[in-house]
């Protein structure tokens, strides 16, 4: 199905199930392709070139993947094109086809280079912080947490442009396909790792900083007792363990860690660790003993969110 759809888009013939023939087809396509995408010269980004090399190596090892890798990576000139195509094929359905989504996603990525920079940072973050990630191409093609995050970045841009029905439609499809529910109004920084990602829920007014790692079944939600700005604000370098719930307009400080299965209803100091239901302080940079309950303190949520605004889009 993917080959058929993609062929209709670039008017190329089906590549052979042999690495050499697939590579020759890739070279021929790049030399004679119709100028239908307006991406200009090949992307000289080192990360994209690394991904192309990884794709060639994978096809050489597993020739059965040649069609898939050709359509997903080797027939594209840059990261923007490949990502737009891959997400379009994943998220399309009978009444919203892949060609329409491809053109939409391509337009957003080409016009917003900051999003593409964040995509690259997310790829590097997954490769560096997830020991299960064997290559950039493995993350790009197969990690649904990464794909859900990039879909959200596009949906968030549409949301910020006032195209809310379209943004919510993308959110719904991402939830159905990847099992990740991120409201398009949420703001997410760069270097995000959604590890496994199944069951992750992030509310509309949530703000997440840079280099944050979130495991599966995590909720950044509201308490149901208030409207408006009602979701958590997560600082830079935070780790949130599997099954944790952070509820309400609370602040999780830079470098904090939240243990698996914890319920957080109060602010969390920077560089501390909290666990349990309700969450209790168990350690941190300046804490060597356990506490029976969270100490009280205050944070300026407004100033922190303004600080994050330099990193989220």
PDB file of C-alpha atoms in Angstrom:
ATOM      1  CA  UNK A   1       0.000   0.000   0.000  1.00  0.00           C
ATOM      2  CA  UNK A   2       2.796   2.412   0.893  1.00  0.00           C
ATOM      3  CA  UNK A   3       4.595   1.764  -2.397  1.00  0.00           C
ATOM      4  CA  UNK A   4       1.428   2.248  -4.408  1.00  0.00           C
ATOM      5  CA  UNK A   5       0.614   5.545  -2.721  1.00  0.00           C
ATOM      6  CA  UNK A   6       4.156   6.830  -2.956  1.00  0.00           C
ATOM      7  CA  UNK A   7       4.505   5.791  -6.604  1.00  0.00           C
ATOM      8  CA  UNK A   8       1.490   7.885  -7.521  1.00  0.00           C
ATOM      9  CA  UNK A   9       3.191  10.840  -5.851  1.00  0.00           C
ATOM     10  CA  UNK A  10       6.599  10.733  -7.540  1.00  0.00           C
ATOM     11  CA  UNK A  11       5.840   8.648 -10.656  1.00  0.00           C
ATOM     12  CA  UNK A  12       8.588   6.116 -10.052  1.00  0.00           C
ATOM     13  CA  UNK A  13       8.555   2.385 -10.706  1.00  0.00           C
ATOM     14  CA  UNK A  14       8.662  -0.255  -8.009  1.00  0.00           C
ATOM     15  CA  UNK A  15      12.226  -0.913  -6.836  1.00  0.00           C
ATOM     16  CA  UNK A  16      13.629  -4.424  -6.870  1.00  0.00           C
ATOM     17  CA  UNK A  17      14.194  -6.546  -3.791  1.00  0.00           C
ATOM     18  CA  UNK A  18      17.961  -6.345  -4.208  1.00  0.00           C
ATOM     19  CA  UNK A  19      20.179  -3.846  -2.508  1.00  0.00           C
ATOM     20  CA  UNK A  20      22.178  -2.913  -5.613  1.00  0.00           C
ATOM     21  CA  UNK A  21      19.131  -2.401  -7.790  1.00  0.00           C
ATOM     22  CA  UNK A  22      17.414  -0.457  -5.022  1.00  0.00           C
ATOM     23  CA  UNK A  23      20.431   1.817  -4.639  1.00  0.00           C
ATOM     24  CA  UNK A  24      20.710   2.377  -8.395  1.00  0.00           C
ATOM     25  CA  UNK A  25      17.016   3.230  -8.472  1.00  0.00           C
ATOM     26  CA  UNK A  26      17.628   5.689  -5.627  1.00  0.00           C
ATOM     27  CA  UNK A  27      20.438   7.362  -7.558  1.00  0.00           C
ATOM     28  CA  UNK A  28      18.414   7.512 -10.768  1.00  0.00           C
ATOM     29  CA  UNK A  29      15.387   8.977  -9.006  1.00  0.00           C
ATOM     30  CA  UNK A  30      17.446  11.706  -7.380  1.00  0.00           C
ATOM     31  CA  UNK A  31      19.020  12.632 -10.728  1.00  0.00           C
ATOM     32  CA  UNK A  32      15.778  12.774 -12.720  1.00  0.00           C
ATOM     33  CA  UNK A  33      13.004  13.475 -10.200  1.00  0.00           C
ATOM     34  CA  UNK A  34      10.315  15.952 -11.185  1.00  0.00           C
ATOM     35  CA  UNK A  35      10.540  19.157  -9.136  1.00  0.00           C
ATOM     36  CA  UNK A  36       7.266  18.546  -7.288  1.00  0.00           C
ATOM     37  CA  UNK A  37       8.430  19.175  -3.724  1.00  0.00           C
ATOM     38  CA  UNK A  38      10.569  22.295  -3.952  1.00  0.00           C
ATOM     39  CA  UNK A  39      13.001  21.148  -1.272  1.00  0.00           C
ATOM     40  CA  UNK A  40      16.009  22.496  -3.194  1.00  0.00           C
ATOM     41  CA  UNK A  41      19.381  20.816  -2.973  1.00  0.00           C
ATOM     42  CA  UNK A  42      20.040  17.773  -0.890  1.00  0.00           C
ATOM     43  CA  UNK A  43      20.025  18.372   2.834  1.00  0.00           C
ATOM     44  CA  UNK A  44      23.647  18.671   3.974  1.00  0.00           C
ATOM     45  CA  UNK A  45      22.720  17.944   7.576  1.00  0.00           C
ATOM     46  CA  UNK A  46      25.089  15.346   9.020  1.00  0.00           C
ATOM     47  CA  UNK A  47      22.277  13.580  10.857  1.00  0.00           C
ATOM     48  CA  UNK A  48      20.262  13.048   7.665  1.00  0.00           C
ATOM     49  CA  UNK A  49      23.348  11.769   5.824  1.00  0.00           C
ATOM     50  CA  UNK A  50      23.965   9.383   8.727  1.00  0.00           C
ATOM     51  CA  UNK A  51      20.378   8.116   8.448  1.00  0.00           C
ATOM     52  CA  UNK A  52      20.803   7.490   4.718  1.00  0.00           C
ATOM     53  CA  UNK A  53      23.962   5.476   5.387  1.00  0.00           C
ATOM     54  CA  UNK A  54      22.176   3.490   8.094  1.00  0.00           C
ATOM     55  CA  UNK A  55      19.318   2.765   5.682  1.00  0.00           C
ATOM     56  CA  UNK A  56      21.716   1.482   3.019  1.00  0.00           C
ATOM     57  CA  UNK A  57      23.423  -0.766   5.575  1.00  0.00           C
ATOM     58  CA  UNK A  58      20.088  -2.161   6.788  1.00  0.00           C
ATOM     59  CA  UNK A  59      18.949  -2.929   3.235  1.00  0.00           C
ATOM     60  CA  UNK A  60      22.254  -4.647   2.507  1.00  0.00           C
ATOM     61  CA  UNK A  61      21.738  -6.817   5.578  1.00  0.00           C
ATOM     62  CA  UNK A  62      17.994  -7.366   4.998  1.00  0.00           C
ATOM     63  CA  UNK A  63      17.115  -7.024   1.280  1.00  0.00           C
ATOM     64  CA  UNK A  64      13.464  -7.757   2.068  1.00  0.00           C
ATOM     65  CA  UNK A  65      13.282  -4.236   3.521  1.00  0.00           C
ATOM     66  CA  UNK A  66      14.404  -2.555   0.289  1.00  0.00           C
ATOM     67  CA  UNK A  67      10.939  -1.385  -0.815  1.00  0.00           C
ATOM     68  CA  UNK A  68      10.123  -0.066   2.641  1.00  0.00           C
ATOM     69  CA  UNK A  69      13.442   1.747   3.069  1.00  0.00           C
ATOM     70  CA  UNK A  70      13.337   3.092  -0.456  1.00  0.00           C
ATOM     71  CA  UNK A  71       9.905   4.671   0.057  1.00  0.00           C
ATOM     72  CA  UNK A  72      10.671   5.836   3.599  1.00  0.00           C
ATOM     73  CA  UNK A  73      14.261   7.111   3.305  1.00  0.00           C
ATOM     74  CA  UNK A  74      16.285   6.493   0.154  1.00  0.00           C
ATOM     75  CA  UNK A  75      13.916   8.212  -2.282  1.00  0.00           C
ATOM     76  CA  UNK A  76      13.906  11.430  -0.238  1.00  0.00           C
ATOM     77  CA  UNK A  77      16.263  14.372  -0.414  1.00  0.00           C
ATOM     78  CA  UNK A  78      16.007  15.587   3.183  1.00  0.00           C
ATOM     79  CA  UNK A  79      14.625  14.894   6.627  1.00  0.00           C
ATOM     80  CA  UNK A  80      11.566  17.113   6.104  1.00  0.00           C
ATOM     81  CA  UNK A  81      10.424  15.153   3.082  1.00  0.00           C
ATOM     82  CA  UNK A  82      10.962  11.746   4.695  1.00  0.00           C
ATOM     83  CA  UNK A  83       9.196  12.722   7.929  1.00  0.00           C
ATOM     84  CA  UNK A  84       6.207  14.256   6.130  1.00  0.00           C
ATOM     85  CA  UNK A  85       5.834  11.119   4.037  1.00  0.00           C
ATOM     86  CA  UNK A  86       6.246   8.679   6.933  1.00  0.00           C
ATOM     87  CA  UNK A  87       3.743  10.453   9.194  1.00  0.00           C
ATOM     88  CA  UNK A  88       1.271  10.862   6.320  1.00  0.00           C
ATOM     89  CA  UNK A  89       1.270   7.125   5.627  1.00  0.00           C
ATOM     90  CA  UNK A  90       0.910   6.321   9.335  1.00  0.00           C
ATOM     91  CA  UNK A  91      -1.930   8.768  10.048  1.00  0.00           C
ATOM     92  CA  UNK A  92      -3.965   8.661   6.826  1.00  0.00           C
ATOM     93  CA  UNK A  93      -7.397   7.058   6.647  1.00  0.00           C
ATOM     94  CA  UNK A  94     -10.107   6.546   4.047  1.00  0.00           C
ATOM     95  CA  UNK A  95     -11.405  10.123   3.950  1.00  0.00           C
ATOM     96  CA  UNK A  96      -8.116  11.904   4.667  1.00  0.00           C
ATOM     97  CA  UNK A  97      -5.565  10.374   2.323  1.00  0.00           C
ATOM     98  CA  UNK A  98      -1.801  10.314   2.572  1.00  0.00           C
ATOM     99  CA  UNK A  99      -1.236  12.757  -0.306  1.00  0.00           C
ATOM    100  CA  UNK A 100      -3.294  15.421   1.459  1.00  0.00           C
ATOM    101  CA  UNK A 101      -1.518  14.868   4.769  1.00  0.00           C
ATOM    102  CA  UNK A 102       1.879  14.774   3.066  1.00  0.00           C
ATOM    103  CA  UNK A 103       1.355  18.190   1.508  1.00  0.00           C
ATOM    104  CA  UNK A 104       0.077  19.570   4.820  1.00  0.00           C
ATOM    105  CA  UNK A 105       2.961  18.187   6.888  1.00  0.00           C
ATOM    106  CA  UNK A 106       5.533  19.162   4.265  1.00  0.00           C
ATOM    107  CA  UNK A 107       4.276  22.745   4.263  1.00  0.00           C
ATOM    108  CA  UNK A 108       4.475  23.042   8.048  1.00  0.00           C
ATOM    109  CA  UNK A 109       7.990  21.564   8.210  1.00  0.00           C
ATOM    110  CA  UNK A 110       9.410  23.610   5.341  1.00  0.00           C
ATOM    111  CA  UNK A 111       8.000  26.865   6.709  1.00  0.00           C
ATOM    112  CA  UNK A 112       9.085  26.243  10.305  1.00  0.00           C
ATOM    113  CA  UNK A 113      12.748  25.323  10.528  1.00  0.00           C
ATOM    114  CA  UNK A 114      12.597  25.433  14.339  1.00  0.00           C
ATOM    115  CA  UNK A 115      10.372  22.349  14.265  1.00  0.00           C
ATOM    116  CA  UNK A 116      12.895  20.498  12.119  1.00  0.00           C
ATOM    117  CA  UNK A 117      15.693  21.471  14.528  1.00  0.00           C
ATOM    118  CA  UNK A 118      13.620  19.998  17.345  1.00  0.00           C
ATOM    119  CA  UNK A 119      13.061  16.818  15.316  1.00  0.00           C
ATOM    120  CA  UNK A 120      16.820  16.393  14.992  1.00  0.00           C
ATOM    121  CA  UNK A 121      17.315  17.059  18.703  1.00  0.00           C
ATOM    122  CA  UNK A 122      14.647  14.474  19.544  1.00  0.00           C
ATOM    123  CA  UNK A 123      16.366  11.886  17.338  1.00  0.00           C
ATOM    124  CA  UNK A 124      19.675  12.507  19.074  1.00  0.00           C
ATOM    125  CA  UNK A 125      18.014  12.388  22.495  1.00  0.00           C
ATOM    126  CA  UNK A 126      16.443   8.992  21.837  1.00  0.00           C
ATOM    127  CA  UNK A 127      19.701   7.581  20.451  1.00  0.00           C
ATOM    128  CA  UNK A 128      21.686   8.861  23.447  1.00  0.00           C
ATOM    129  CA  UNK A 129      19.249   8.105  26.272  1.00  0.00           C
ATOM    130  CA  UNK A 130      17.408   4.941  25.183  1.00  0.00           C
ATOM    131  CA  UNK A 131      19.671   1.869  25.292  1.00  0.00           C
ATOM    132  CA  UNK A 132      17.139  -0.029  23.136  1.00  0.00           C
ATOM    133  CA  UNK A 133      17.695   2.355  20.208  1.00  0.00           C
ATOM    134  CA  UNK A 134      20.238   0.787  17.859  1.00  0.00           C
ATOM    135  CA  UNK A 135      20.285   3.545  15.213  1.00  0.00           C
ATOM    136  CA  UNK A 136      18.717   6.837  14.166  1.00  0.00           C
ATOM    137  CA  UNK A 137      16.843   5.098  11.385  1.00  0.00           C
ATOM    138  CA  UNK A 138      15.430   2.578  13.865  1.00  0.00           C
ATOM    139  CA  UNK A 139      14.010   5.434  15.944  1.00  0.00           C
ATOM    140  CA  UNK A 140      12.723   7.348  12.922  1.00  0.00           C
ATOM    141  CA  UNK A 141      10.851   4.400  11.428  1.00  0.00           C
ATOM    142  CA  UNK A 142       9.768   2.389  14.450  1.00  0.00           C
ATOM    143  CA  UNK A 143       9.580   4.372  17.691  1.00  0.00           C
ATOM    144  CA  UNK A 144       5.998   5.506  18.127  1.00  0.00           C
ATOM    145  CA  UNK A 145       6.935   7.874  20.963  1.00  0.00           C
ATOM    146  CA  UNK A 146       9.200   9.779  18.589  1.00  0.00           C
ATOM    147  CA  UNK A 147       6.575   9.767  15.824  1.00  0.00           C
ATOM    148  CA  UNK A 148       3.824  10.887  18.195  1.00  0.00           C
ATOM    149  CA  UNK A 149       6.003  13.764  19.408  1.00  0.00           C
ATOM    150  CA  UNK A 150       6.727  14.974  15.875  1.00  0.00           C
ATOM    151  CA  UNK A 151       3.041  14.707  14.964  1.00  0.00           C
ATOM    152  CA  UNK A 152       2.293  16.841  17.998  1.00  0.00           C
ATOM    153  CA  UNK A 153       4.823  19.477  16.931  1.00  0.00           C
ATOM    154  CA  UNK A 154       2.971  19.840  13.636  1.00  0.00           C
ATOM    155  CA  UNK A 155      -0.442  19.834  15.329  1.00  0.00           C
ATOM    156  CA  UNK A 156       0.735  22.446  17.841  1.00  0.00           C
ATOM    157  CA  UNK A 157       1.839  24.758  15.045  1.00  0.00           C
ATOM    158  CA  UNK A 158      -1.580  24.407  13.408  1.00  0.00           C
ATOM    159  CA  UNK A 159      -3.256  25.045  16.783  1.00  0.00           C
ATOM    160  CA  UNK A 160      -1.208  28.216  17.299  1.00  0.00           C
ATOM    161  CA  UNK A 161      -2.274  29.387  13.823  1.00  0.00           C
ATOM    162  CA  UNK A 162      -5.959  29.051  14.757  1.00  0.00           C
ATOM    163  CA  UNK A 163      -6.491  25.876  12.706  1.00  0.00           C
ATOM    164  CA  UNK A 164      -7.907  24.081  15.727  1.00  0.00           C
ATOM    165  CA  UNK A 165     -10.281  21.573  14.047  1.00  0.00           C
ATOM    166  CA  UNK A 166      -7.420  20.267  11.920  1.00  0.00           C
ATOM    167  CA  UNK A 167      -5.040  20.141  14.887  1.00  0.00           C
ATOM    168  CA  UNK A 168      -7.580  18.182  16.941  1.00  0.00           C
ATOM    169  CA  UNK A 169      -8.132  15.755  14.060  1.00  0.00           C
ATOM    170  CA  UNK A 170      -4.412  15.032  13.981  1.00  0.00           C
ATOM    171  CA  UNK A 171      -4.402  14.596  17.762  1.00  0.00           C
ATOM    172  CA  UNK A 172      -7.216  12.069  17.497  1.00  0.00           C
ATOM    173  CA  UNK A 173      -5.428  10.071  14.794  1.00  0.00           C
ATOM    174  CA  UNK A 174      -2.190  10.072  16.784  1.00  0.00           C
ATOM    175  CA  UNK A 175      -4.111   8.736  19.779  1.00  0.00           C
ATOM    176  CA  UNK A 176      -5.677   5.978  17.679  1.00  0.00           C
ATOM    177  CA  UNK A 177      -2.500   4.977  15.824  1.00  0.00           C
ATOM    178  CA  UNK A 178       0.231   5.449  18.444  1.00  0.00           C
ATOM    179  CA  UNK A 179      -1.707   5.262  21.726  1.00  0.00           C
ATOM    180  CA  UNK A 180      -0.377   8.689  22.783  1.00  0.00           C
ATOM    181  CA  UNK A 181      -2.768  11.545  23.594  1.00  0.00           C
ATOM    182  CA  UNK A 182      -1.089  14.975  23.583  1.00  0.00           C
ATOM    183  CA  UNK A 183      -3.397  17.957  23.310  1.00  0.00           C
ATOM    184  CA  UNK A 184      -2.212  20.234  20.469  1.00  0.00           C
ATOM    185  CA  UNK A 185      -2.211  23.189  22.863  1.00  0.00           C
ATOM    186  CA  UNK A 186       0.535  21.651  25.034  1.00  0.00           C
ATOM    187  CA  UNK A 187       4.038  23.115  24.675  1.00  0.00           C
ATOM    188  CA  UNK A 188       6.983  20.721  24.429  1.00  0.00           C
ATOM    189  CA  UNK A 189      10.653  21.636  24.398  1.00  0.00           C
ATOM    190  CA  UNK A 190      13.490  20.009  22.506  1.00  0.00           C
ATOM    191  CA  UNK A 191      15.320  16.745  23.189  1.00  0.00           C
ATOM    192  CA  UNK A 192      12.128  14.905  24.210  1.00  0.00           C
ATOM    193  CA  UNK A 193      12.181  11.166  24.907  1.00  0.00           C
ATOM    194  CA  UNK A 194       8.826   9.385  25.131  1.00  0.00           C
ATOM    195  CA  UNK A 195      10.047   5.893  25.998  1.00  0.00           C
ATOM    196  CA  UNK A 196       7.581   3.180  24.905  1.00  0.00           C
ATOM    197  CA  UNK A 197       4.964   5.958  25.028  1.00  0.00           C
ATOM    198  CA  UNK A 198       1.826   3.807  25.254  1.00  0.00           C
ATOM    199  CA  UNK A 199      -0.795   5.506  27.402  1.00  0.00           C
ATOM    200  CA  UNK A 200       0.939   8.882  27.720  1.00  0.00           C
ATOM    201  CA  UNK A 201      -1.589  11.716  28.231  1.00  0.00           C
ATOM    202  CA  UNK A 202      -0.558  15.397  28.239  1.00  0.00           C
ATOM    203  CA  UNK A 203      -3.147  18.133  28.810  1.00  0.00           C
ATOM    204  CA  UNK A 204      -3.810  21.357  26.949  1.00  0.00           C
ATOM    205  CA  UNK A 205      -1.994  23.834  29.203  1.00  0.00           C
ATOM    206  CA  UNK A 206       0.967  21.604  30.070  1.00  0.00           C
ATOM    207  CA  UNK A 207       4.440  23.012  29.419  1.00  0.00           C
ATOM    208  CA  UNK A 208       7.462  20.699  29.134  1.00  0.00           C
ATOM    209  CA  UNK A 209      11.060  21.899  29.045  1.00  0.00           C
ATOM    210  CA  UNK A 210      14.129  20.541  27.279  1.00  0.00           C
ATOM    211  CA  UNK A 211      15.723  17.079  27.571  1.00  0.00           C
ATOM    212  CA  UNK A 212      12.779  15.560  29.420  1.00  0.00           C
ATOM    213  CA  UNK A 213      12.283  11.781  29.562  1.00  0.00           C
ATOM    214  CA  UNK A 214       8.772  10.391  30.042  1.00  0.00           C
ATOM    215  CA  UNK A 215       7.973   6.700  30.239  1.00  0.00           C
ATOM    216  CA  UNK A 216       4.728   4.920  29.368  1.00  0.00           C
ATOM    217  CA  UNK A 217       1.350   5.451  31.052  1.00  0.00           C
ATOM    218  CA  UNK A 218       2.327   8.874  32.381  1.00  0.00           C
ATOM    219  CA  UNK A 219      -0.389  11.510  32.799  1.00  0.00           C
ATOM    220  CA  UNK A 220       0.242  15.233  32.934  1.00  0.00           C
ATOM    221  CA  UNK A 221      -3.350  16.187  33.613  1.00  0.00           C
ATOM    222  CA  UNK A 222      -5.758  18.341  35.527  1.00  0.00           C
ATOM    223  CA  UNK A 223      -7.451  17.628  38.822  1.00  0.00           C
ATOM    224  CA  UNK A 224     -10.913  18.270  37.415  1.00  0.00           C
ATOM    225  CA  UNK A 225     -11.449  21.023  39.987  1.00  0.00           C
ATOM    226  CA  UNK A 226     -10.377  24.025  37.932  1.00  0.00           C
ATOM    227  CA  UNK A 227     -10.356  25.440  34.423  1.00  0.00           C
ATOM    228  CA  UNK A 228      -7.940  27.671  32.571  1.00  0.00           C
ATOM    229  CA  UNK A 229      -4.268  27.024  33.220  1.00  0.00           C
ATOM    230  CA  UNK A 230      -4.743  23.663  34.907  1.00  0.00           C
ATOM    231  CA  UNK A 231      -1.888  21.363  33.854  1.00  0.00           C
ATOM    232  CA  UNK A 232       1.681  20.744  35.067  1.00  0.00           C
ATOM    233  CA  UNK A 233       4.767  22.747  34.164  1.00  0.00           C
ATOM    234  CA  UNK A 234       7.785  20.452  33.800  1.00  0.00           C
ATOM    235  CA  UNK A 235      11.306  21.877  33.878  1.00  0.00           C
ATOM    236  CA  UNK A 236      14.424  20.886  31.954  1.00  0.00           C
ATOM    237  CA  UNK A 237      16.071  17.505  32.403  1.00  0.00           C
ATOM    238  CA  UNK A 238      13.169  15.925  34.293  1.00  0.00           C
ATOM    239  CA  UNK A 239      12.601  12.144  34.392  1.00  0.00           C
ATOM    240  CA  UNK A 240       9.043  10.866  34.951  1.00  0.00           C
ATOM    241  CA  UNK A 241       8.739   7.125  35.620  1.00  0.00           C
ATOM    242  CA  UNK A 242       6.185   4.719  34.192  1.00  0.00           C
ATOM    243  CA  UNK A 243       2.612   5.093  35.436  1.00  0.00           C
ATOM    244  CA  UNK A 244       3.205   8.376  37.246  1.00  0.00           C
ATOM    245  CA  UNK A 245       0.443  10.996  37.401  1.00  0.00           C
ATOM    246  CA  UNK A 246       1.221  14.679  37.805  1.00  0.00           C
ATOM    247  CA  UNK A 247      -2.030  16.559  38.278  1.00  0.00           C
ATOM    248  CA  UNK A 248      -2.900  20.224  38.462  1.00  0.00           C
ATOM    249  CA  UNK A 249      -1.006  23.427  37.751  1.00  0.00           C
ATOM    250  CA  UNK A 250       2.044  22.253  39.693  1.00  0.00           C
ATOM    251  CA  UNK A 251       5.696  22.873  38.986  1.00  0.00           C
ATOM    252  CA  UNK A 252       8.266  20.097  38.565  1.00  0.00           C
ATOM    253  CA  UNK A 253      11.669  21.740  38.905  1.00  0.00           C
ATOM    254  CA  UNK A 254      14.690  21.269  36.667  1.00  0.00           C
ATOM    255  CA  UNK A 255      16.452  17.934  37.055  1.00  0.00           C
ATOM    256  CA  UNK A 256      13.748  16.395  39.264  1.00  0.00           C
ATOM    257  CA  UNK A 257      12.867  12.691  39.164  1.00  0.00           C
ATOM    258  CA  UNK A 258       9.401  11.228  39.722  1.00  0.00           C
ATOM    259  CA  UNK A 259       9.281   7.532  40.575  1.00  0.00           C
ATOM    260  CA  UNK A 260       7.142   4.984  38.767  1.00  0.00           C
ATOM    261  CA  UNK A 261       3.507   4.916  39.857  1.00  0.00           C
ATOM    262  CA  UNK A 262       3.749   8.137  41.844  1.00  0.00           C
ATOM    263  CA  UNK A 263       0.912  10.621  42.278  1.00  0.00           C
ATOM    264  CA  UNK A 264       2.181  14.204  42.337  1.00  0.00           C
ATOM    265  CA  UNK A 265      -0.214  16.914  43.502  1.00  0.00           C
ATOM    266  CA  UNK A 266       2.293  19.478  44.792  1.00  0.00           C
ATOM    267  CA  UNK A 267       5.330  21.298  43.429  1.00  0.00           C
ATOM    268  CA  UNK A 268       8.563  19.316  43.212  1.00  0.00           C
ATOM    269  CA  UNK A 269      11.882  20.979  44.041  1.00  0.00           C
ATOM    270  CA  UNK A 270      14.606  21.036  41.359  1.00  0.00           C
ATOM    271  CA  UNK A 271      17.104  18.138  41.529  1.00  0.00           C
ATOM    272  CA  UNK A 272      15.048  16.111  43.977  1.00  0.00           C
ATOM    273  CA  UNK A 273      13.372  12.702  43.766  1.00  0.00           C
ATOM    274  CA  UNK A 274       9.793  11.981  44.803  1.00  0.00           C
ATOM    275  CA  UNK A 275       7.991   8.631  44.935  1.00  0.00           C
ATOM    276  CA  UNK A 276       4.745   7.166  46.195  1.00  0.00           C
ATOM    277  CA  UNK A 277       1.022   7.883  46.337  1.00  0.00           C
ATOM    278  CA  UNK A 278       0.895  10.639  47.363  1.00  0.00           C
ATOM    279  CA  UNK A 279       4.452  11.481  46.295  1.00  0.00           C
ATOM    280  CA  UNK A 280       6.998  12.022  49.041  1.00  0.00           C
ATOM    281  CA  UNK A 281      10.500  13.429  48.919  1.00  0.00           C
ATOM    282  CA  UNK A 282      13.101  10.661  49.200  1.00  0.00           C
ATOM    283  CA  UNK A 283      16.295  12.312  48.040  1.00  0.00           C
ATOM    284  CA  UNK A 284      18.040  14.919  45.976  1.00  0.00           C
ATOM    285  CA  UNK A 285      21.171  16.960  45.611  1.00  0.00           C
ATOM    286  CA  UNK A 286      20.826  18.469  49.080  1.00  0.00           C
ATOM    287  CA  UNK A 287      18.672  15.757  50.670  1.00  0.00           C
ATOM    288  CA  UNK A 288      20.196  12.637  52.165  1.00  0.00           C
ATOM    289  CA  UNK A 289      17.288  11.519  54.369  1.00  0.00           C
ATOM    290  CA  UNK A 290      13.705  10.564  53.753  1.00  0.00           C
ATOM    291  CA  UNK A 291      10.781  12.788  54.658  1.00  0.00           C
ATOM    292  CA  UNK A 292       7.356  11.675  55.853  1.00  0.00           C
ATOM    293  CA  UNK A 293       5.687  14.335  53.756  1.00  0.00           C
ATOM    294  CA  UNK A 294       6.536  16.870  51.114  1.00  0.00           C
ATOM    295  CA  UNK A 295       7.930  20.101  52.573  1.00  0.00           C
ATOM    296  CA  UNK A 296       6.008  23.206  51.612  1.00  0.00           C
ATOM    297  CA  UNK A 297       7.595  25.788  49.325  1.00  0.00           C
ATOM    298  CA  UNK A 298       6.553  28.179  46.592  1.00  0.00           C
ATOM    299  CA  UNK A 299       7.586  28.697  42.988  1.00  0.00           C
ATOM    300  CA  UNK A 300       6.897  31.452  40.536  1.00  0.00           C
ATOM    301  CA  UNK A 301       5.091  29.444  37.852  1.00  0.00           C
ATOM    302  CA  UNK A 302       4.660  32.454  35.619  1.00  0.00           C
ATOM    303  CA  UNK A 303       8.346  33.312  35.457  1.00  0.00           C
ATOM    304  CA  UNK A 304       9.272  29.692  34.829  1.00  0.00           C
ATOM    305  CA  UNK A 305       6.822  29.364  31.951  1.00  0.00           C
ATOM    306  CA  UNK A 306       8.178  32.569  30.463  1.00  0.00           C
ATOM    307  CA  UNK A 307      11.656  31.097  30.716  1.00  0.00           C
ATOM    308  CA  UNK A 308      10.572  27.972  28.886  1.00  0.00           C
ATOM    309  CA  UNK A 309       9.046  30.041  26.102  1.00  0.00           C
ATOM    310  CA  UNK A 310      12.479  30.422  24.548  1.00  0.00           C
ATOM    311  CA  UNK A 311      12.600  26.677  23.960  1.00  0.00           C
ATOM    312  CA  UNK A 312       9.039  25.622  23.142  1.00  0.00           C
ATOM    313  CA  UNK A 313       7.078  26.587  20.064  1.00  0.00           C
TER     314      UNK A 313
END
